[in-house]
mmCIF file of C-alpha atoms in Angstrom:
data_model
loop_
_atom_site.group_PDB
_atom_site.id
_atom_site.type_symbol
_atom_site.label_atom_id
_atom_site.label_comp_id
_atom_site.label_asym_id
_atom_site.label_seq_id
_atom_site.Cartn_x
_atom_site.Cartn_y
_atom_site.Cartn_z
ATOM 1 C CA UNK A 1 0.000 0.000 0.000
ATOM 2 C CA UNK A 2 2.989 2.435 1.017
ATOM 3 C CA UNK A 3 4.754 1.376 -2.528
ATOM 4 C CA UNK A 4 1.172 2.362 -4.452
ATOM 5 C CA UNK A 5 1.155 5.738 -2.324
ATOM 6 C CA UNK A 6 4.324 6.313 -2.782
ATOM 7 C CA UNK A 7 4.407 5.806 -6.965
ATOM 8 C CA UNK A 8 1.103 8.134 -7.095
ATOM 9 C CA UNK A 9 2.829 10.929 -5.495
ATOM 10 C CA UNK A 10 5.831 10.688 -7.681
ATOM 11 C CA UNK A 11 3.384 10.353 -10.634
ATOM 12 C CA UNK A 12 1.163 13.845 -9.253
ATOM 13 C CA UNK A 13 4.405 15.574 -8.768
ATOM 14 C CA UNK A 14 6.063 14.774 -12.141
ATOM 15 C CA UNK A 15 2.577 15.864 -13.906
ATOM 16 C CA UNK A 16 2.533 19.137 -11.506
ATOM 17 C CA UNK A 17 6.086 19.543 -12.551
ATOM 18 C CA UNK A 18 5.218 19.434 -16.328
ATOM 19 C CA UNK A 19 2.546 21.760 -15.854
ATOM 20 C CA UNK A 20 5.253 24.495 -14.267
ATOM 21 C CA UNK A 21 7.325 23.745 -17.552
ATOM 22 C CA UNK A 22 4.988 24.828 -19.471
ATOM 23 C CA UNK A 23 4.080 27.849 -18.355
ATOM 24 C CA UNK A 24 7.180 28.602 -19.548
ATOM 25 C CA UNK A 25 6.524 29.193 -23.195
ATOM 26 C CA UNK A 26 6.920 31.845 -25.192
ATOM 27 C CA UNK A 27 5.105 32.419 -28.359
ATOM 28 C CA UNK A 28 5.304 34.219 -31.523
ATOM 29 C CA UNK A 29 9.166 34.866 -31.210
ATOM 30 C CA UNK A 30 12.442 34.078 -30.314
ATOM 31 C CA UNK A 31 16.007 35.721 -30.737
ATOM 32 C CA UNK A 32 18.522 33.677 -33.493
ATOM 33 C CA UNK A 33 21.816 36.557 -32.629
ATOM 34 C CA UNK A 34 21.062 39.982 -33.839
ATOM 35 C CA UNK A 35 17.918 39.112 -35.642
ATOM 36 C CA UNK A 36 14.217 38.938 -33.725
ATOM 37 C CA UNK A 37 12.542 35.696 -35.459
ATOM 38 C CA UNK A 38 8.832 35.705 -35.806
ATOM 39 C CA UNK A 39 6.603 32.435 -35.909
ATOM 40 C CA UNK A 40 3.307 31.619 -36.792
ATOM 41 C CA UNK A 41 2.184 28.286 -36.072
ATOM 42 C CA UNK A 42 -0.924 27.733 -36.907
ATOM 43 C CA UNK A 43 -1.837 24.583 -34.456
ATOM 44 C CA UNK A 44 -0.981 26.887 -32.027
ATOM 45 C CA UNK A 45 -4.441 29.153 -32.326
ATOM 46 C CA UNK A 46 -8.099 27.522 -32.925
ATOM 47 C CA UNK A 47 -10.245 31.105 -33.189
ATOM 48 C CA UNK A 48 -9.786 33.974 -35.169
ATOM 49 C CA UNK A 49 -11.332 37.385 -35.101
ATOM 50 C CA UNK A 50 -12.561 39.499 -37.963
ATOM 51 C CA UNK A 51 -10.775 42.794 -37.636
ATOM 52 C CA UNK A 52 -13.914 44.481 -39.228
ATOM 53 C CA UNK A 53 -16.636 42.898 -37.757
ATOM 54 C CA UNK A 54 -15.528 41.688 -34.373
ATOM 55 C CA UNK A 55 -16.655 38.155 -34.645
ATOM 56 C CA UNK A 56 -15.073 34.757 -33.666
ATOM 57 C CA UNK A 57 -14.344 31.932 -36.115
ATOM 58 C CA UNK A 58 -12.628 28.653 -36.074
ATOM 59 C CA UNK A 59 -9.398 28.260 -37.193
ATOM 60 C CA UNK A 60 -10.505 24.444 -39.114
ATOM 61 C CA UNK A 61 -13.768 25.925 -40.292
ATOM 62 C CA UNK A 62 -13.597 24.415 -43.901
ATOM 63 C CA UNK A 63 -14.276 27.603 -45.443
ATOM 64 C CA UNK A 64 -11.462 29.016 -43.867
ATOM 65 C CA UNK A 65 -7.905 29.347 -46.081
ATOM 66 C CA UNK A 66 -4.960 30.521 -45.185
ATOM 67 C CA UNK A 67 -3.761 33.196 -47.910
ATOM 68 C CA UNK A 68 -1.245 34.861 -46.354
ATOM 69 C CA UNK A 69 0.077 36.109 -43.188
ATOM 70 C CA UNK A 70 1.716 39.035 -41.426
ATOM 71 C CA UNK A 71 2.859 40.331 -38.286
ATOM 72 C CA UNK A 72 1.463 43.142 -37.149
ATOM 73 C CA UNK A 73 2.606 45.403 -34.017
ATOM 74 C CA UNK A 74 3.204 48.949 -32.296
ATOM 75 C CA UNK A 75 6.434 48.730 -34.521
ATOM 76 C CA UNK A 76 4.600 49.028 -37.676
ATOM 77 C CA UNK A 77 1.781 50.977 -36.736
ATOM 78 C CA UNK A 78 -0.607 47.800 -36.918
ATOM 79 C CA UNK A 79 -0.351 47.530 -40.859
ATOM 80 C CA UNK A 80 -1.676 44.403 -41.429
ATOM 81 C CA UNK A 81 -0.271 43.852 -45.185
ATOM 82 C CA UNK A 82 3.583 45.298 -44.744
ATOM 83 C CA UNK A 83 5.236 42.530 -42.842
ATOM 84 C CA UNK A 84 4.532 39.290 -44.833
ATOM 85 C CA UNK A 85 5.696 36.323 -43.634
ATOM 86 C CA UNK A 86 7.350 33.469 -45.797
ATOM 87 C CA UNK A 87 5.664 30.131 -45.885
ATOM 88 C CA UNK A 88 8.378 27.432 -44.127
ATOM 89 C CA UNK A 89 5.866 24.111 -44.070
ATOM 90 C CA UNK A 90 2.657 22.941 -43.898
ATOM 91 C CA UNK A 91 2.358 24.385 -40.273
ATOM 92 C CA UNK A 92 4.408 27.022 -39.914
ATOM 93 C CA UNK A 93 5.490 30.632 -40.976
ATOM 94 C CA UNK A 94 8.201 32.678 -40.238
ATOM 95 C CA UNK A 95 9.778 36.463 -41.116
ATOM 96 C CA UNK A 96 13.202 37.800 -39.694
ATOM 97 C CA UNK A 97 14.424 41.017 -38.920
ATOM 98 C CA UNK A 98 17.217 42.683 -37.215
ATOM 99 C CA UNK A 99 17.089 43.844 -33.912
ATOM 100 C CA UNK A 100 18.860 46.819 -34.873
ATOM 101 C CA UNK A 101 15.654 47.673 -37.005
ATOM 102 C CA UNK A 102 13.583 48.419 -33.944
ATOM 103 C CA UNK A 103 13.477 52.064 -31.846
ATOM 104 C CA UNK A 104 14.472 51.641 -28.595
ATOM 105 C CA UNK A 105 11.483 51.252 -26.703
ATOM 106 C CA UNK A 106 12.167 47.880 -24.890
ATOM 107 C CA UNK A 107 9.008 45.755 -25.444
ATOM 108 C CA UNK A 108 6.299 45.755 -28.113
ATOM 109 C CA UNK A 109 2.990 44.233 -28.435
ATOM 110 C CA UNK A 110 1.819 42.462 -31.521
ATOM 111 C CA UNK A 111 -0.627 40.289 -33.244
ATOM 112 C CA UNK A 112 -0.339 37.919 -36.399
ATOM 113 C CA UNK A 113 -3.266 38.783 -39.114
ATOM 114 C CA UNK A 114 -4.016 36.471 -41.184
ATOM 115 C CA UNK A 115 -5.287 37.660 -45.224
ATOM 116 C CA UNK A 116 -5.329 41.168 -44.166
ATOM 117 C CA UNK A 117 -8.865 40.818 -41.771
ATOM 118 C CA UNK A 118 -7.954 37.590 -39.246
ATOM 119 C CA UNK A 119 -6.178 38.198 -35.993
ATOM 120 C CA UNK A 120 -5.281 35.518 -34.542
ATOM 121 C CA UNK A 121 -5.722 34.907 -30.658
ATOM 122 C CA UNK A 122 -3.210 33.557 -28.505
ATOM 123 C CA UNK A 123 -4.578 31.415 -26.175
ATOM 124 C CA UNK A 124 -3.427 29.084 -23.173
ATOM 125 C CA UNK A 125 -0.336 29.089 -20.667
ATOM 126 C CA UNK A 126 1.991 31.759 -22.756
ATOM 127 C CA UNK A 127 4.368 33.971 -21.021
ATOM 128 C CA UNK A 128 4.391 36.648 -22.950
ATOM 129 C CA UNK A 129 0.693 37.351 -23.200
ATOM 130 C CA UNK A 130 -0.568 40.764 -22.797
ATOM 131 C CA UNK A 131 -4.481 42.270 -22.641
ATOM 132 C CA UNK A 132 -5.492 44.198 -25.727
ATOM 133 C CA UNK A 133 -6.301 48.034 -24.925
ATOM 134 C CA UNK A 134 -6.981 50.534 -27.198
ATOM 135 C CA UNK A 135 -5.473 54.205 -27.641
ATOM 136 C CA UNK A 136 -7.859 55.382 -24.772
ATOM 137 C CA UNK A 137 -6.612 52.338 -22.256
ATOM 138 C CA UNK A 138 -10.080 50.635 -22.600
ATOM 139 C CA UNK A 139 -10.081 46.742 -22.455
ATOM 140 C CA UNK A 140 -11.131 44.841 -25.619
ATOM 141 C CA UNK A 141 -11.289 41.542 -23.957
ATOM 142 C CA UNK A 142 -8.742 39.644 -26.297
ATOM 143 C CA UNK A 143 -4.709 39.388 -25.752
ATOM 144 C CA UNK A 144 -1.464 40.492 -28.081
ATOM 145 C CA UNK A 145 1.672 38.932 -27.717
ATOM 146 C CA UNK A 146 4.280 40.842 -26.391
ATOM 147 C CA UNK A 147 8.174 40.573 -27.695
ATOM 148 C CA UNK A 148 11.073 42.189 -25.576
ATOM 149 C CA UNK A 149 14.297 42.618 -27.401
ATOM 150 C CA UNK A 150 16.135 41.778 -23.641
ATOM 151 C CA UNK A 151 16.792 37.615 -23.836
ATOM 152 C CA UNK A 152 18.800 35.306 -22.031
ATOM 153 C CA UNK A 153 21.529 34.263 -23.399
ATOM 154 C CA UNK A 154 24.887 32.329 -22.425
ATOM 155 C CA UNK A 155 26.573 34.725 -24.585
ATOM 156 C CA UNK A 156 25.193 38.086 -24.054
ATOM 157 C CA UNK A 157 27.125 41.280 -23.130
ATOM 158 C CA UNK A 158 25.419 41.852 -19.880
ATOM 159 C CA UNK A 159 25.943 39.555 -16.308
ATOM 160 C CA UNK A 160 23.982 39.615 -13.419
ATOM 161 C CA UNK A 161 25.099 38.175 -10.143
ATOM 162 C CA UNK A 162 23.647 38.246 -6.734
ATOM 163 C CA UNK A 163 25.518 36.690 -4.585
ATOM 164 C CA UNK A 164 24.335 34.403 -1.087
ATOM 165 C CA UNK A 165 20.350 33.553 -0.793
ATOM 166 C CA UNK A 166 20.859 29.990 -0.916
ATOM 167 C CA UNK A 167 17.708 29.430 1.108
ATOM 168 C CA UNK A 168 15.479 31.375 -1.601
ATOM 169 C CA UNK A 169 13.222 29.124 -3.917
ATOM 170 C CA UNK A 170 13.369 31.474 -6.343
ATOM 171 C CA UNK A 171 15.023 34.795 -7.684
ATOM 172 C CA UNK A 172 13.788 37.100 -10.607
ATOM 173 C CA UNK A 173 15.579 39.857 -12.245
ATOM 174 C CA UNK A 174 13.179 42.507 -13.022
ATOM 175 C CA UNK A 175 14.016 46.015 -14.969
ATOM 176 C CA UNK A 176 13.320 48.559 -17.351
ATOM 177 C CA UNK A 177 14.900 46.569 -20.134
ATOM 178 C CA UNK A 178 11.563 43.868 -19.501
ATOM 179 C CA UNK A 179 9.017 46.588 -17.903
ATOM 180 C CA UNK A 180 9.633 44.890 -14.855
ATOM 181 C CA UNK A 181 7.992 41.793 -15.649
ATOM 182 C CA UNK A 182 7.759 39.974 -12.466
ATOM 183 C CA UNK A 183 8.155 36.351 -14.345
ATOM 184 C CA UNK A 184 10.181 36.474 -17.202
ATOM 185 C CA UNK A 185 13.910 36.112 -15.990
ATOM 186 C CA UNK A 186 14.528 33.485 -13.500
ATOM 187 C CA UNK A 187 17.815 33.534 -12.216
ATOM 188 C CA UNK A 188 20.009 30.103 -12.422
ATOM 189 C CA UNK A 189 21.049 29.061 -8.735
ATOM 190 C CA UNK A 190 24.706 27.964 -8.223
ATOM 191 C CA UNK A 191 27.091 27.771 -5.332
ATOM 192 C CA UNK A 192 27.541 31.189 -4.943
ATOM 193 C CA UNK A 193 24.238 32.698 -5.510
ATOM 194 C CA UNK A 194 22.189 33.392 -8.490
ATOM 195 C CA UNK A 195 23.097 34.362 -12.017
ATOM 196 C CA UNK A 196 21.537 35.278 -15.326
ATOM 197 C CA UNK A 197 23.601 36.788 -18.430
ATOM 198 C CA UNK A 198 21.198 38.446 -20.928
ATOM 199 C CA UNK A 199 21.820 40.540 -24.198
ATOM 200 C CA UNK A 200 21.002 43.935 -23.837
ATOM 201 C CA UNK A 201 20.799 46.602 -26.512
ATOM 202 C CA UNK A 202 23.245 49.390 -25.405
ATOM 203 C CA UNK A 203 21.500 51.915 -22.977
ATOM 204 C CA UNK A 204 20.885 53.221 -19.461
ATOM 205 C CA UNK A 205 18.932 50.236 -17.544
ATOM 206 C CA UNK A 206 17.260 50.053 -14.096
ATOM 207 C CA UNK A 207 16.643 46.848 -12.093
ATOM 208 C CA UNK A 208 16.126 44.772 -9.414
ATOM 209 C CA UNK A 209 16.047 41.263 -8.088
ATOM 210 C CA UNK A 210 13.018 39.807 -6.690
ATOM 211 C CA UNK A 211 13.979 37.001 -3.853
ATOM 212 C CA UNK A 212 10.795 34.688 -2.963
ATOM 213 C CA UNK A 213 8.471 37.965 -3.715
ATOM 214 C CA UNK A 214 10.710 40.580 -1.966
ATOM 215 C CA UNK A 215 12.120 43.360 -4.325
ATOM 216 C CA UNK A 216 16.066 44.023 -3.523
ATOM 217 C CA UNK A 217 18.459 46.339 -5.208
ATOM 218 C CA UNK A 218 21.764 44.841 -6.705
ATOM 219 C CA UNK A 219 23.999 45.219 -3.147
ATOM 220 C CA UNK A 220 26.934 45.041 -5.146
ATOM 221 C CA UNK A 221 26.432 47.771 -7.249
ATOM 222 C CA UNK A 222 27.071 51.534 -5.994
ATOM 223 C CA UNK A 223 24.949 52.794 -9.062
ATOM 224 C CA UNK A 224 21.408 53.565 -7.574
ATOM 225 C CA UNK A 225 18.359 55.718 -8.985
ATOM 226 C CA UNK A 226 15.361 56.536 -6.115
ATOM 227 C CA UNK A 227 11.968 54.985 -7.493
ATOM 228 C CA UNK A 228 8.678 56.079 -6.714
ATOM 229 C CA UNK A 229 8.234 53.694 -3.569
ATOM 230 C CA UNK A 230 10.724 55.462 -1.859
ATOM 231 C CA UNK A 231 13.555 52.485 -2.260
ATOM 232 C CA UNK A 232 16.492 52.803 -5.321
ATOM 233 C CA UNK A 233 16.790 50.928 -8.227
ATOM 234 C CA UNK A 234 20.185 49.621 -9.109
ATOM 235 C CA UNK A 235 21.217 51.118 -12.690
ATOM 236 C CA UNK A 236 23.432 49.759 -15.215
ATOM 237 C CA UNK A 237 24.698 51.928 -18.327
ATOM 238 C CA UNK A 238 25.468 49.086 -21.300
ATOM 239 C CA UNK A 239 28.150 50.017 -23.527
ATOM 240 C CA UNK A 240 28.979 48.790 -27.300
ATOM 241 C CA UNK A 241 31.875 49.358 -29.497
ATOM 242 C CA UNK A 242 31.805 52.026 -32.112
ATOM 243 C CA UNK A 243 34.520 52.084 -34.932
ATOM 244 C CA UNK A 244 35.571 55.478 -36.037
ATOM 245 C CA UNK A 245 37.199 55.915 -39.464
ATOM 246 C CA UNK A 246 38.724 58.729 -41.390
ATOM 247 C CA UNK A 247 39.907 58.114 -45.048
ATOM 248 C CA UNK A 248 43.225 59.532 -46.293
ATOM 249 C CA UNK A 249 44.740 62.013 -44.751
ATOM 250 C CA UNK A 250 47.992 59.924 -44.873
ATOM 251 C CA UNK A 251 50.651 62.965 -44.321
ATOM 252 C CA UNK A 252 48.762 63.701 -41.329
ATOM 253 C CA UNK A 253 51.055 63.537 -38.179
ATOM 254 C CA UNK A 254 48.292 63.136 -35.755
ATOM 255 C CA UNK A 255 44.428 62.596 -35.950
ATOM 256 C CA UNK A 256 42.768 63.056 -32.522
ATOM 257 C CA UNK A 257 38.747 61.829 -32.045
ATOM 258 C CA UNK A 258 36.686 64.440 -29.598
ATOM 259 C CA UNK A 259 33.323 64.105 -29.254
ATOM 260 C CA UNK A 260 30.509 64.718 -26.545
ATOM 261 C CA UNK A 261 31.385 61.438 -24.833
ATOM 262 C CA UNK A 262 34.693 62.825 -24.094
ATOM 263 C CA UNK A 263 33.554 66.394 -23.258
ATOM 264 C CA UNK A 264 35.266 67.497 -26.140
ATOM 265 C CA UNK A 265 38.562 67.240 -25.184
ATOM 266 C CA UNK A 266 41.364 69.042 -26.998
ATOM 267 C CA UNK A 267 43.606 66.479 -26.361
ATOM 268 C CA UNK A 268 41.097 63.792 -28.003
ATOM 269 C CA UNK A 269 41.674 59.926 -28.054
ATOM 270 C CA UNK A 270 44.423 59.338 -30.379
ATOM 271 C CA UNK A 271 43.707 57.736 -33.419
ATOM 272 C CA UNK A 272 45.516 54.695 -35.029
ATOM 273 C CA UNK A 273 47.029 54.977 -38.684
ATOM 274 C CA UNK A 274 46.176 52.232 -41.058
ATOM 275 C CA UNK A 275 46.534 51.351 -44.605
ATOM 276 C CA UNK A 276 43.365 53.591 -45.481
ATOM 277 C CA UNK A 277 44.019 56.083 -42.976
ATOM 278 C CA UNK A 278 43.207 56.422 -39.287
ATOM 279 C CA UNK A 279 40.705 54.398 -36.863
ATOM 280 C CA UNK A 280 39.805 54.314 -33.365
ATOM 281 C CA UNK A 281 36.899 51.852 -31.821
ATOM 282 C CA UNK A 282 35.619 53.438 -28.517
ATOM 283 C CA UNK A 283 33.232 52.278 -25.800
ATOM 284 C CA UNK A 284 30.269 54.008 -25.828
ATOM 285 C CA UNK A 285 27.116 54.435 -24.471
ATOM 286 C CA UNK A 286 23.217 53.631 -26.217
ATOM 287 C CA UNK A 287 21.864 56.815 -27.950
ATOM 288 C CA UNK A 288 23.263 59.780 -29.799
ATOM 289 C CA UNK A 289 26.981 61.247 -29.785
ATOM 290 C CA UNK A 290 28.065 63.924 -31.532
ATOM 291 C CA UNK A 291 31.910 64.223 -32.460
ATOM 292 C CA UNK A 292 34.595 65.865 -34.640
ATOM 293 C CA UNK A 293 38.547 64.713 -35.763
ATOM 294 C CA UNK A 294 41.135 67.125 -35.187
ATOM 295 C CA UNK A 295 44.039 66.325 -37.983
ATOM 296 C CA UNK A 296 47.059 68.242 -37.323
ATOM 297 C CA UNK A 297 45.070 70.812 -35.195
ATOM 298 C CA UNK A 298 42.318 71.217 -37.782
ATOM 299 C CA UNK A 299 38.918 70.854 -36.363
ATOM 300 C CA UNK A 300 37.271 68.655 -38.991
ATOM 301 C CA UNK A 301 33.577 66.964 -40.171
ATOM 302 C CA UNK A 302 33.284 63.142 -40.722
ATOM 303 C CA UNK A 303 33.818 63.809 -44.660
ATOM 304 C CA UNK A 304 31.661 60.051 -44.964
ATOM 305 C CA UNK A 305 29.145 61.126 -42.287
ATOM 306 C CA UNK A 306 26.469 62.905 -44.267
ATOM 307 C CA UNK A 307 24.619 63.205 -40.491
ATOM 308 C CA UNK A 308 24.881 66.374 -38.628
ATOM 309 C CA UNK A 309 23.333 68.515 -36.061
ATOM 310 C CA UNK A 310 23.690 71.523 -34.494
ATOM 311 C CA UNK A 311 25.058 71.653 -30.878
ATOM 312 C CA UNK A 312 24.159 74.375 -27.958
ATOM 313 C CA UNK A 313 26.549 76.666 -29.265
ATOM 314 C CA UNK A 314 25.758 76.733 -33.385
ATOM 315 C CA UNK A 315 28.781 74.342 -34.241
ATOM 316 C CA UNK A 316 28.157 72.098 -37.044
ATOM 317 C CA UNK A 317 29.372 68.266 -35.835
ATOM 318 C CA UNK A 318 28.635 65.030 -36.902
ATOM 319 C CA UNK A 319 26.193 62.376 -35.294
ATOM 320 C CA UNK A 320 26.248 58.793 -34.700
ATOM 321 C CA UNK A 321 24.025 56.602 -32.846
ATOM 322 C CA UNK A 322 24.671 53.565 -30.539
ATOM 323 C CA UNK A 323 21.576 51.200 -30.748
#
């Protein structure tokens, strides 16, 4: 009797255990390096919705055909006929495009429509599910899909560590870079505490950890922003590389690089010659940077910039932007 006990317990907590798992899922996207991957499967979704006329209909209603497919979002205003995806089998449909491609707003909500009237309606245990509002915040009793351009990955330019808490169950990290989504990035437990390495676009972030429900700032990091509940948020300013080249200029006996993200130093960072002419990759931070070369002294526009703006005090420079 103990043995029969004991091997329905195992079998409730395995099938409790599953359910957990998949909770987990994701739907409608996933990350493949710098490109966000879109997918439609259709035996994912049984109803549709007529964009028009606001009624329900079943995805294997014989009169229903699938013509073609898009995705449509807050990235693309909604269009439901610009973002076509490409047929991959009998199931499934898919459209890439780079990261880079997107503004830097952190999350988006979207929709697949299918032969420009059909949204489809998520449906189920999905992670990234969001409720459908309009422009004036009113509820319209379906659900988008929401896609963050933050993932996890074992390769990613950004670490988080918090160290101890061996007792908790469970740790989140939480931020601006997911809208502080309370369930999306679980920490992985290890010996000396928890860890999670995600790729960030290059920006100023805030977060926190959540340990077993309790919101904590990052104790090991001085960098702290008050919030509105009186506590700080830990920040975290991701950098990327920016390469800097000037053509020519090969008498030149030395090319400095001044910018705003050096407060325009005289003295510059000193460029590198090369076969070509000069270059210089420098650390910088997400958003615009304006910036100048100084060859021999000489003040100087990027000649293969065609970008420009004026700064606070009428000079001409030239612009680049870290996304």
């Amino acid at each position: 009797m103990n043995r029969i006990v004991i091997h329905i317990t195992l079998l409730l907590t395995f099938c409790f255990s599953a359910s957990l798992l998949a909770q987990k899922k994701t739907q409608g996207y996933h990350i493949e390096g710098d490109e966000v991957v879109f997918t439609f499967d259709k035996r994912e979704y049984s109803q549709v919705t007529h964009g028009l006329y606001q009624h329900r209909k079943l995805m294997d209603d014989d009169d229903f055909d699938i013509e073609m497919i898009a995705v449509a979002g807050e990235f693309n205003d909604w269009a439901e006929d610009r973002w076509i995806m490409k047929k991959i089998d009998e199931n499934r449909y898919e459209l890439r495009k780079k990261i880079a491609d997107f503004t830097d707003e952190f999350s988006w909500e979207f929709k697949f429509v299918i032969n420009e009237k059909y949204w489809a309606e998520p449906e189920g245990d999905i992670e990234n599910i969001s409720k459908a509002k309009n422009k004036y915040g009113k509820d319209l009793h379906v659900y988008n899909l929401k896609m963050y351009t933050a993932h996890v990955s074992d390769t990613g330019n950004t670490h988080f560590f918090l160290k101890g808490y061996q007792k908790a169950e469970k740790v989140i990290l939480s931020g601006s870079f997911n809208k502080w989504n309370k369930e999306l990035f679980q920490m992985k437990k290890a010996d000396d505490g928890w860890h999670l390495t995600l790729q960030l676009k290059p920006g100023v972030y805030e977060y926190k950890f959540i340990v077993d429900n309790i919101w904590i700032a990052d104790e090991a990091n001085p960098n702290k922003k008050p919030n509105e509940f009186n506590e700080y948020n830990s920040v975290i300013d991701v950098k990327a590389y920016h390469t800097f080249t000037l053509s020519g200029h090969s008498t030149a006996k030395n090319v400095l690089l001044s910018g705003s993200f050096n407060d325009w130093s005289e003295d510059g960072f000193q460029m590198a010659k090369t076969d070509n002419g000069w270059e210089l990759s420098v650390l910088l931070s997400g958003g615009k940077h304006q910036y100048k070369f100084i060859v021999d002294g000489e003040w100087m526009l990027d000649p293969a910039n065609p970008v420009k703006e004026y700064d606070e005090k009428g000079h001409v420079n030239s612009v680049c932007m870290i996304r």
